[in-house]
Short mmCIF file of C-alpha atoms in Angstrom, two decimals:
data_model
loop_
_atom_site.label_atom_id
_atom_site.label_comp_id
_atom_site.label_asym_id
_atom_site.label_seq_id
_atom_site.Cartn_x
_atom_site.Cartn_y
_atom_site.Cartn_z
CA MET A 1059 36.73 -87.60 25.02
CA GLU A 1060 33.95 -86.51 27.32
CA MET A 1061 31.92 -85.22 24.38
CA VAL A 1062 32.13 -88.63 22.69
CA ARG A 1063 31.01 -90.31 25.90
CA GLU A 1064 28.05 -87.95 26.24
CA LEU A 1065 27.11 -88.44 22.59
CA TRP A 1066 27.20 -92.22 23.02
CA SER A 1067 25.08 -91.93 26.17
CA TYR A 1068 22.55 -89.77 24.34
CA MET A 1069 22.31 -92.17 21.42
CA GLY A 1070 21.89 -95.11 23.80
CA SER A 1071 19.19 -93.54 25.90
CA ARG A 1072 17.21 -92.07 23.00
CA LYS A 1073 17.71 -95.09 20.67
CA LYS A 1074 19.20 -92.89 17.96
CA PHE A 1075 21.86 -95.28 16.72
CA TRP A 1076 21.14 -94.20 13.14
CA LEU A 1077 23.21 -91.07 13.93
CA LEU A 1078 26.41 -93.11 14.37
CA PRO A 1079 27.18 -93.60 10.64
CA ILE A 1080 26.59 -89.90 10.03
CA PHE A 1081 29.07 -88.89 12.73
CA VAL A 1082 31.61 -91.44 11.52
CA MET A 1083 31.46 -90.15 7.94
CA VAL A 1084 31.73 -86.53 9.09
CA GLY A 1085 34.80 -87.50 11.09
CA VAL A 1086 36.36 -89.32 8.12
CA PHE A 1087 35.78 -86.42 5.76
CA GLY A 1088 37.05 -83.97 8.36
CA THR A 1089 40.22 -85.99 8.72
CA LEU A 1090 40.66 -86.04 4.94
CA VAL A 1091 40.28 -82.27 4.78
CA VAL A 1092 42.90 -81.80 7.49
CA LEU A 1093 45.32 -84.20 5.79
CA THR A 1094 44.98 -82.56 2.40
CA GLN A 1095 45.91 -79.12 3.66
CA GLY A 1096 49.47 -78.88 2.39
CA THR A 1097 50.85 -82.30 3.15
CA ALA A 1098 52.67 -84.83 1.02
CA VAL A 1099 49.66 -87.16 1.40
CA ALA A 1100 47.39 -84.84 -0.59
CA PRO A 1101 48.15 -86.17 -4.13
CA PHE A 1102 47.36 -89.72 -3.01
CA ILE A 1103 44.08 -88.72 -1.39
CA TYR A 1104 42.95 -86.80 -4.48
CA THR A 1105 43.32 -89.93 -6.59
CA LEU A 1106 40.68 -91.65 -4.44
CA PHE A 1107 38.05 -89.26 -5.69
#
């Protein structure tokens, strides 16, 4: 959680809020990759793409 707080502080002080959507999408895709690794959710996620 500390890393997220530091990242938010950096973006606030440097006015780099355009980085937020990039980090959110990386997090979403990372979560999808983790979920599709041998779970019962995988067939449903594959149909989204």
